[in-house]
């Protein structure tokens, strides 16, 4: 399997974000949809740019310009580099609790692994961390890995009527690089109510 086909599948995964219906988090159903338009650049040369979700006003920094792509229940923004896929999504949701966020992590993995033919490409999660931001937003973060060396970070943040879903997935890259880039993504998230504050 070539790197390109794997990256196309990662982009497809991130475009098929968790669907939220009736307060329940369900696996995405858009796996047959075309992958979003993405830009491939070297991370060292990347100039992180703001992605703004217009309906919610929530923003995040990505390592390349990304267009909004509609997904069931919200919008997603995906940028690729030579070794990573970085995703920021805003999903419309109300009345969600901690259990819903835990289920979303499981469903993210189920959705991805359902597209993989080789057991070596299937992601598993560990180091799942639940928390609450200073502003009282529920969060969950997890590390993801596969036997083929793929490493990543996944996070969900429940902010009022929205869930922010973020992911940084690296292929042939050191885990500390993925960690650094994911932290940069997390730190860049801003809510419209207070552009000085952080969501996570």
XYZ file of N, CA, C and O in Angstrom, residues 41-199:
636
model
N 2.213 19.832 2.285
C 3.391 20.681 2.458
C 4.292 20.046 3.491
O 3.862 19.267 4.320
N 5.552 20.382 3.470
C 6.464 19.907 4.503
C 6.171 20.662 5.787
O 5.995 21.872 5.778
N 6.107 19.937 6.923
C 5.768 20.576 8.191
C 6.748 21.690 8.530
O 6.356 22.734 9.035
N 8.013 21.483 8.223
C 9.009 22.499 8.547
C 8.750 23.794 7.793
O 9.103 24.877 8.256
N 8.129 23.686 6.604
C 7.858 24.862 5.793
C 6.452 25.396 6.015
O 6.086 26.423 5.443
N 5.668 24.682 6.792
C 4.266 25.047 6.949
C 4.121 26.356 7.711
O 4.821 26.608 8.683
N 3.210 27.177 7.240
C 2.823 28.382 7.958
C 1.404 28.143 8.433
O 0.471 28.102 7.639
N 1.258 27.920 9.725
C -0.053 27.574 10.251
C -1.008 28.742 10.018
O -0.670 29.897 10.258
N -2.194 28.402 9.528
C -3.183 29.419 9.191
C -4.493 29.107 9.907
O -4.782 27.961 10.237
N -5.267 30.155 10.110
C -6.515 30.000 10.847
C -7.600 29.381 9.979
O -7.791 29.761 8.831
N -8.289 28.414 10.552
C -9.518 27.878 9.970
C -10.655 28.358 10.862
O -10.631 28.145 12.074
N -11.626 29.025 10.270
C -12.746 29.573 11.042
C -14.030 28.875 10.627
O -14.379 28.856 9.450
N -14.699 28.289 11.607
C -15.989 27.681 11.358
C -17.041 28.789 11.452
O -17.392 29.226 12.549
N -17.506 29.254 10.308
C -18.380 30.427 10.275
C -19.658 30.273 11.095
O -20.015 31.191 11.843
N -20.385 29.151 11.013
C -21.630 29.065 11.785
C -21.437 29.201 13.300
O -22.276 29.781 13.980
N -20.347 28.660 13.825
C -20.127 28.693 15.275
C -19.183 29.811 15.710
O -19.186 30.209 16.869
N -18.331 30.290 14.790
C -17.321 31.285 15.147
C -16.092 30.697 15.798
O -15.163 31.420 16.172
N -16.028 29.359 15.939
C -14.877 28.696 16.561
C -13.735 28.645 15.552
O -13.950 28.378 14.365
N -12.517 28.906 16.008
C -11.360 28.895 15.115
C -10.274 27.969 15.642
O -10.216 27.663 16.838
N -9.395 27.556 14.731
C -8.212 26.766 15.088
C -7.159 27.003 14.023
O -7.476 27.409 12.897
N -5.902 26.765 14.367
C -4.797 26.904 13.430
C -4.463 25.537 12.837
O -4.350 24.543 13.566
N -4.288 25.492 11.499
C -3.900 24.274 10.790
C -2.621 24.551 10.001
O -2.343 25.701 9.665
N -1.851 23.503 9.686
C -0.570 23.718 9.013
C -0.688 24.032 7.524
O 0.321 24.152 6.842
N -1.893 24.172 7.009
C -2.123 24.580 5.627
C -3.559 25.074 5.536
O -4.394 24.761 6.391
N -3.845 25.862 4.520
C -5.203 26.352 4.331
C -6.118 25.190 3.987
O -5.765 24.327 3.187
N -7.291 25.167 4.595
C -8.256 24.094 4.351
C -9.639 24.686 4.148
O -10.031 25.616 4.848
N -10.366 24.162 3.195
C -11.741 24.581 2.962
C -12.674 23.829 3.891
O -12.387 22.698 4.273
N -13.793 24.455 4.195
C -14.826 23.766 4.974
C -15.459 22.690 4.121
O -15.749 22.896 2.951
N -15.637 21.520 4.715
C -16.342 20.418 4.065
C -17.509 20.034 4.966
O -17.325 19.807 6.163
N -18.710 19.998 4.403
C -19.866 19.600 5.202
C -19.811 18.109 5.451
O -19.508 17.325 4.550
N -20.088 17.728 6.685
C -20.210 16.328 7.069
C -21.515 16.199 7.837
O -22.061 17.205 8.296
N -22.054 14.991 7.959
C -23.293 14.848 8.730
C -23.130 15.418 10.130
O -22.248 15.022 10.874
N -23.925 16.416 10.458
C -23.894 16.990 11.789
C -22.931 18.139 11.976
O -22.816 18.663 13.085
N -22.229 18.583 10.925
C -21.311 19.697 11.122
C -20.413 19.967 9.945
O -20.765 19.697 8.798
N -19.225 20.501 10.259
C -18.242 20.868 9.247
C -16.872 20.402 9.684
O -16.578 20.370 10.879
N -16.015 20.067 8.706
C -14.657 19.637 9.027
C -13.657 20.380 8.156
O -13.973 20.801 7.041
N -12.450 20.536 8.687
C -11.346 21.223 8.016
C -10.130 20.313 8.142
O -9.758 19.934 9.254
N -9.523 19.941 7.014
C -8.427 18.971 7.029
C -7.246 19.536 6.256
O -7.407 20.074 5.168
N -6.049 19.422 6.844
C -4.815 19.806 6.163
C -3.847 18.631 6.238
O -3.791 17.935 7.254
N -3.091 18.406 5.176
C -2.090 17.347 5.191
C -0.714 17.944 4.996
O -0.542 18.956 4.317
N 0.265 17.302 5.614
C 1.670 17.617 5.388
C 2.298 16.358 4.793
O 1.599 15.395 4.509
N 3.600 16.363 4.646
C 4.251 15.182 4.091
C 4.164 13.970 5.015
O 4.381 12.848 4.577
N 3.857 14.191 6.293
C 3.852 13.068 7.225
C 2.654 13.044 8.164
O 2.543 12.142 8.990
N 1.753 14.019 8.061
C 0.634 14.089 8.998
C -0.652 14.521 8.311
O -0.623 15.207 7.295
N -1.755 14.118 8.936
C -3.070 14.660 8.629
C -3.541 15.368 9.888
O -3.528 14.786 10.979
N -3.935 16.631 9.750
C -4.394 17.432 10.891
C -5.830 17.855 10.609
O -6.129 18.410 9.550
N -6.716 17.580 11.564
C -8.144 17.792 11.369
C -8.752 18.595 12.504
O -8.409 18.425 13.674
N -9.671 19.494 12.131
C -10.454 20.297 13.071
C -11.886 20.258 12.583
O -12.157 20.580 11.424
N -12.802 19.797 13.426
C -14.211 19.726 13.036
C -15.069 20.358 14.120
O -14.724 20.318 15.305
N -16.176 20.935 13.696
C -17.169 21.462 14.632
C -18.478 20.758 14.319
O -18.990 20.838 13.204
N -18.989 20.038 15.310
C -20.213 19.261 15.159
C -21.299 19.882 16.028
O -21.037 20.312 17.151
N -22.483 19.962 15.502
C -23.598 20.572 16.211
C -24.223 19.552 17.158
O -24.612 18.468 16.734
N -24.287 19.905 18.439
C -24.805 18.952 19.426
C -25.256 19.693 20.672
O -24.710 20.728 21.034
N -26.245 19.137 21.331
C -26.707 19.664 22.612
C -26.898 18.496 23.564
O -27.028 17.346 23.163
N -26.924 18.799 24.837
C -27.237 17.814 25.889
C -26.340 16.583 25.830
O -26.788 15.453 25.949
N -25.060 16.809 25.660
C -24.118 15.690 25.655
C -23.425 15.586 27.000
O -23.183 16.581 27.670
N -23.071 14.371 27.368
C -22.354 14.149 28.616
C -21.038 13.455 28.387
O -20.629 13.191 27.266
N -20.365 13.136 29.488
C -19.058 12.490 29.396
C -19.123 11.135 28.699
O -18.230 10.757 27.956
N -20.189 10.375 28.970
C -20.307 9.069 28.324
C -20.385 9.209 26.810
O -19.859 8.373 26.068
N -21.056 10.266 26.335
C -21.161 10.488 24.899
C -19.797 10.734 24.286
O -19.501 10.260 23.192
N -18.932 11.483 24.979
C -17.594 11.742 24.455
C -16.765 10.461 24.440
O -16.002 10.216 23.505
N -16.910 9.634 25.470
C -16.204 8.343 25.477
C -16.651 7.482 24.310
O -15.835 6.849 23.632
N -17.968 7.464 24.053
C -18.481 6.694 22.929
C -17.964 7.241 21.608
O -17.728 6.482 20.660
N -17.780 8.557 21.525
C -17.291 9.163 20.285
C -15.888 8.690 19.952
O -15.570 8.449 18.787
N -15.038 8.540 20.969
C -13.682 8.026 20.725
C -13.770 6.604 20.170
O -13.105 6.265 19.183
N -14.607 5.770 20.788
C -14.774 4.396 20.308
C -15.299 4.374 18.874
O -14.828 3.605 18.029
N -16.283 5.218 18.594
C -16.889 5.240 17.270
C -15.926 5.749 16.206
O -15.971 5.312 15.047
N -15.062 6.678 16.573
C -14.045 7.176 15.649
C -13.159 6.007 15.198
O -12.893 5.827 14.013
N -12.738 5.192 16.166
C -11.888 4.050 15.854
C -12.651 2.978 15.072
O -12.117 2.388 14.129
N -13.895 2.729 15.451
C -14.702 1.756 14.725
C -14.871 2.187 13.276
O -14.728 1.394 12.344
N -15.157 3.468 13.071
C -15.342 3.974 11.719
C -14.087 3.842 10.885
O -14.139 3.430 9.718
N -12.948 4.166 11.474
C -11.692 4.058 10.740
C -11.331 2.605 10.475
O -11.021 2.222 9.349
N -11.364 1.799 11.512
C -10.927 0.410 11.371
C -11.816 -0.390 10.430
O -11.372 -1.375 9.837
N -13.050 0.040 10.268
C -13.942 -0.626 9.333
C -13.490 -0.482 7.884
O -13.908 -1.246 7.021
N -12.633 0.493 7.595
C -12.143 0.700 6.230
C -10.794 0.024 5.995
O -10.304 0.002 4.872
N -10.190 -0.532 7.039
C -8.860 -1.127 6.921
C -8.962 -2.620 6.625
O -9.754 -3.316 7.250
N -8.161 -3.108 5.701
C -8.156 -4.529 5.380
C -7.091 -5.282 6.162
O -7.251 -6.458 6.459
N -6.008 -4.612 6.494
C -4.914 -5.264 7.207
C -4.992 -4.970 8.704
O -5.167 -3.815 9.097
N -4.837 -5.983 9.543
C -4.815 -5.742 10.993
C -3.693 -4.791 11.405
O -3.806 -4.107 12.424
N -2.617 -4.733 10.612
C -1.502 -3.844 10.941
C -1.846 -2.370 10.822
O -1.126 -1.521 11.327
N -2.946 -2.033 10.135
C -3.333 -0.645 9.939
C -4.417 -0.197 10.918
O -4.768 0.972 10.931
N -4.948 -1.127 11.694
C -6.056 -0.778 12.578
C -5.564 -0.025 13.805
O -4.594 -0.411 14.452
N -6.249 1.071 14.112
C -5.894 1.927 15.246
C -6.494 1.403 16.546
O -7.609 0.892 16.567
N -5.730 1.552 17.608
C -6.238 1.327 18.959
C -5.921 2.562 19.781
O -4.996 3.317 19.459
N -6.687 2.774 20.826
C -6.462 3.944 21.683
C -5.897 3.512 23.021
O -6.138 2.401 23.489
N -5.126 4.401 23.590
C -4.684 4.221 24.969
C -4.471 5.601 25.577
O -4.645 6.622 24.916
N -4.155 5.606 26.869
C -3.946 6.868 27.587
C -5.127 7.815 27.383
O -4.951 8.996 27.096
N -6.340 7.289 27.526
C -7.542 8.109 27.391
C -7.666 8.998 28.629
O -7.625 8.514 29.758
N -7.796 10.293 28.391
C -7.804 11.269 29.479
C -9.062 12.129 29.403
O -9.294 12.778 28.397
N -9.842 12.112 30.458
C -11.023 12.974 30.534
C -10.701 14.161 31.422
O -9.901 14.068 32.343
N -11.337 15.279 31.139
C -11.093 16.456 31.957
C -12.142 17.524 31.735
O -13.125 17.332 31.021
N -11.893 18.645 32.369
C -12.746 19.813 32.247
C -11.846 21.028 32.111
O -10.863 21.163 32.850
N -12.161 21.904 31.162
C -11.361 23.110 30.991
C -11.656 24.094 32.119
O -12.591 23.908 32.902
N -10.882 25.162 32.167
C -11.090 26.205 33.175
C -12.483 26.816 33.050
O -13.054 27.292 34.038
N -13.036 26.792 31.840
C -14.380 27.334 31.618
C -15.479 26.295 31.806
O -16.640 26.566 31.548
N -15.101 25.077 32.231
C -16.088 24.048 32.519
C -16.503 23.184 31.346
O -17.492 22.454 31.428
N -15.753 23.222 30.241
C -16.075 22.389 29.085
C -15.525 20.985 29.289
O -14.362 20.818 29.646
N -16.364 19.975 29.045
C -15.912 18.585 29.150
C -15.007 18.248 27.974
O -15.277 18.624 26.836
N -13.925 17.505 28.253
C -12.977 17.117 27.211
C -12.607 15.648 27.356
O -12.716 15.064 28.439
N -12.170 15.074 26.239
C -11.567 13.751 26.268
C -10.470 13.732 25.210
O -10.641 14.272 24.114
N -9.332 13.177 25.561
C -8.197 13.076 24.652
C -7.659 11.655 24.723
O -7.693 11.019 25.777
N -7.155 11.161 23.601
C -6.613 9.806 23.562
C -5.448 9.749 22.587
O -5.404 10.490 21.599
N -4.500 8.869 22.883
C -3.437 8.547 21.944
C -3.925 7.382 21.088
O -4.613 6.488 21.586
N -3.564 7.384 19.804
C -3.925 6.277 18.930
C -2.673 5.766 18.226
O -1.779 6.537 17.894
N -2.626 4.462 18.032
C -1.489 3.837 17.352
C -1.980 2.646 16.547
O -3.071 2.116 16.790
N -1.157 2.226 15.590
C -1.421 0.981 14.879
C -0.108 0.229 14.746
O 0.972 0.825 14.835
N -0.156 -1.088 14.534
C 1.073 -1.881 14.439
C 2.013 -1.447 13.314
O 3.212 -1.699 13.372
N 1.468 -0.772 12.280
C 2.332 -0.351 11.174
C 3.134 0.909 11.471
O 3.851 1.411 10.615
N 3.025 1.434 12.697
C 3.809 2.597 13.086
C 3.060 3.916 13.053
O 3.606 4.955 13.420
N 1.804 3.905 12.641
C 0.996 5.119 12.671
C 0.784 5.544 14.118
O 0.500 4.713 14.982
N 0.938 6.837 14.392
C 0.711 7.380 15.731
C -0.170 8.615 15.607
O -0.175 9.288 14.573
N -0.924 8.899 16.652
C -1.775 10.078 16.585
C -2.361 10.467 17.915
O -2.180 9.787 18.933
N -3.035 11.592 17.883
C -3.773 12.123 19.020
C -5.168 12.490 18.553
O -5.345 13.056 17.476
N -6.151 12.197 19.369
C -7.549 12.497 19.093
C -8.112 13.239 20.289
O -7.804 12.902 21.431
N -8.935 14.250 20.033
C -9.544 14.987 21.129
C -10.946 15.443 20.793
O -11.264 15.712 19.625
N -11.810 15.517 21.810
C -13.152 16.064 21.668
C -13.410 17.014 22.822
O -13.038 16.725 23.969
N -14.017 18.143 22.517
C -14.304 19.168 23.513
C -15.767 19.570 23.343
O -16.175 19.979 22.248
N -16.557 19.447 24.407
C -17.970 19.811 24.354
C -18.102 21.255 24.814
O -17.835 21.576 25.969
N -18.491 22.135 23.868
C -18.623 23.562 24.179
C -20.039 24.015 23.832
O -20.343 24.370 22.707
N -20.912 24.001 24.811
C -22.277 24.458 24.597
C -23.021 23.601 23.593
O -23.221 22.409 23.794
N -23.410 24.224 22.488
C -24.184 23.520 21.454
C -23.300 22.832 20.429
O -23.791 22.385 19.387
N -22.007 22.738 20.687
C -21.076 22.165 19.713
C -20.109 21.199 20.378
O -19.816 21.298 21.564
N -19.614 20.264 19.563
C -18.481 19.433 19.945
C -17.367 19.722 18.950
O -17.582 19.677 17.738
N -16.200 20.062 19.479
C -15.024 20.261 18.641
C -14.283 18.932 18.610
O -13.981 18.357 19.650
N -14.028 18.438 17.405
C -13.272 17.193 17.248
C -11.964 17.545 16.557
O -11.952 18.206 15.528
N -10.840 17.119 17.140
C -9.527 17.395 16.563
C -8.731 16.098 16.499
O -8.906 15.211 17.328
N -7.861 16.013 15.495
C -7.016 14.828 15.374
C -5.742 15.209 14.644
O -5.753 16.034 13.733
N -4.647 14.608 15.085
C -3.364 14.716 14.400
C -2.855 13.292 14.235
O -2.599 12.610 15.231
N -2.751 12.827 12.993
C -2.360 11.453 12.699
C -1.064 11.490 11.899
O -0.985 12.175 10.872
N -0.047 10.776 12.374
C 1.246 10.784 11.714
C 1.638 9.426 11.164
O 1.403 8.395 11.799
N 2.210 9.438 9.967
C 2.729 8.235 9.335
C 4.230 8.419 9.162
O 4.678 9.435 8.633
N 5.021 7.438 9.599
C 6.481 7.525 9.498
C 7.014 8.792 10.155
O 7.850 9.501 9.600
N 6.512 9.098 11.346
C 6.926 10.291 12.067
C 7.066 9.945 13.544
O 6.392 9.045 14.048
N 7.948 10.638 14.232
C 8.176 10.378 15.647
C 6.966 10.801 16.482
O 6.342 11.835 16.202
N 6.629 10.039 17.527
C 5.489 10.409 18.373
C 5.601 11.795 18.974
O 4.594 12.490 19.132
N 6.832 12.246 19.306
C 6.955 13.572 19.916
C 6.626 14.681 18.916
O 6.170 15.758 19.296
N 6.826 14.424 17.626
C 6.442 15.402 16.605
C 4.931 15.526 16.541
O 4.374 16.626 16.493
N 4.244 14.378 16.552
C 2.780 14.385 16.544
C 2.261 15.074 17.802
O 1.335 15.892 17.739
N 2.866 14.766 18.945
C 2.442 15.387 20.204
C 2.593 16.897 20.141
O 1.690 17.645 20.532
N 3.736 17.371 19.635
C 3.986 18.806 19.553
C 2.980 19.492 18.640
O 2.408 20.535 18.972
N 2.732 18.892 17.478
C 1.810 19.501 16.530
C 0.377 19.466 17.045
O -0.397 20.407 16.827
N 0.020 18.379 17.739
C -1.338 18.305 18.289
C -1.534 19.344 19.387
O -2.589 19.979 19.457
N -0.511 19.518 20.227
C -0.618 20.544 21.270
C -0.758 21.934 20.657
O -1.497 22.780 21.168
N -0.052 22.167 19.556
C -0.191 23.450 18.866
C -1.610 23.638 18.374
O -2.188 24.725 18.479
N -2.205 22.570 17.832
C -3.594 22.614 17.389
C -4.520 22.901 18.566
O -5.384 23.793 18.487
N -4.363 22.164 19.659
C -5.215 22.353 20.835
C -5.101 23.781 21.358
O -6.101 24.447 21.635
N -3.868 24.278 21.489
C -3.646 25.617 22.032
C -4.225 26.716 21.160
O -4.510 27.811 21.642
N -4.397 26.429 19.866
C -4.873 27.464 18.952
C -6.393 27.616 18.938
O -6.905 28.601 18.412
N -7.121 26.664 19.512
C -8.587 26.711 19.459
C -9.108 27.893 20.266
O -8.733 28.079 21.416
N -9.961 28.669 19.623
C -10.569 29.811 20.302
C -12.068 29.826 20.066
O -12.541 29.521 18.971
N -12.792 30.207 21.119
C -14.237 30.330 21.050
C -14.605 31.783 20.788
O -13.882 32.685 21.198
N -15.723 32.028 20.121
C -16.077 33.415 19.793
C -16.372 34.270 21.009
O -16.191 35.478 20.972
N -16.817 33.666 22.110
C -17.165 34.442 23.297
C -15.959 35.130 23.911
O -16.081 36.175 24.544
N -14.785 34.539 23.748
C -13.576 35.116 24.337
C -12.388 34.733 23.478
O -11.783 33.699 23.677
N -12.034 35.561 22.516
C -10.946 35.243 21.595
C -9.604 35.212 22.315
O -8.615 34.747 21.786
N -9.565 35.691 23.547
C -8.313 35.628 24.300
C -8.136 34.290 24.984
O -7.057 33.918 25.400
N -9.242 33.552 25.137
C -9.174 32.301 25.886
C -9.007 31.098 24.991
O -9.099 31.175 23.784
N -8.747 29.963 25.612
C -8.586 28.709 24.897
C -9.778 27.821 25.204
O -10.340 27.854 26.290
N -10.129 26.973 24.236
C -11.241 26.046 24.450
C -10.807 24.855 25.263
O -11.595 24.236 25.955
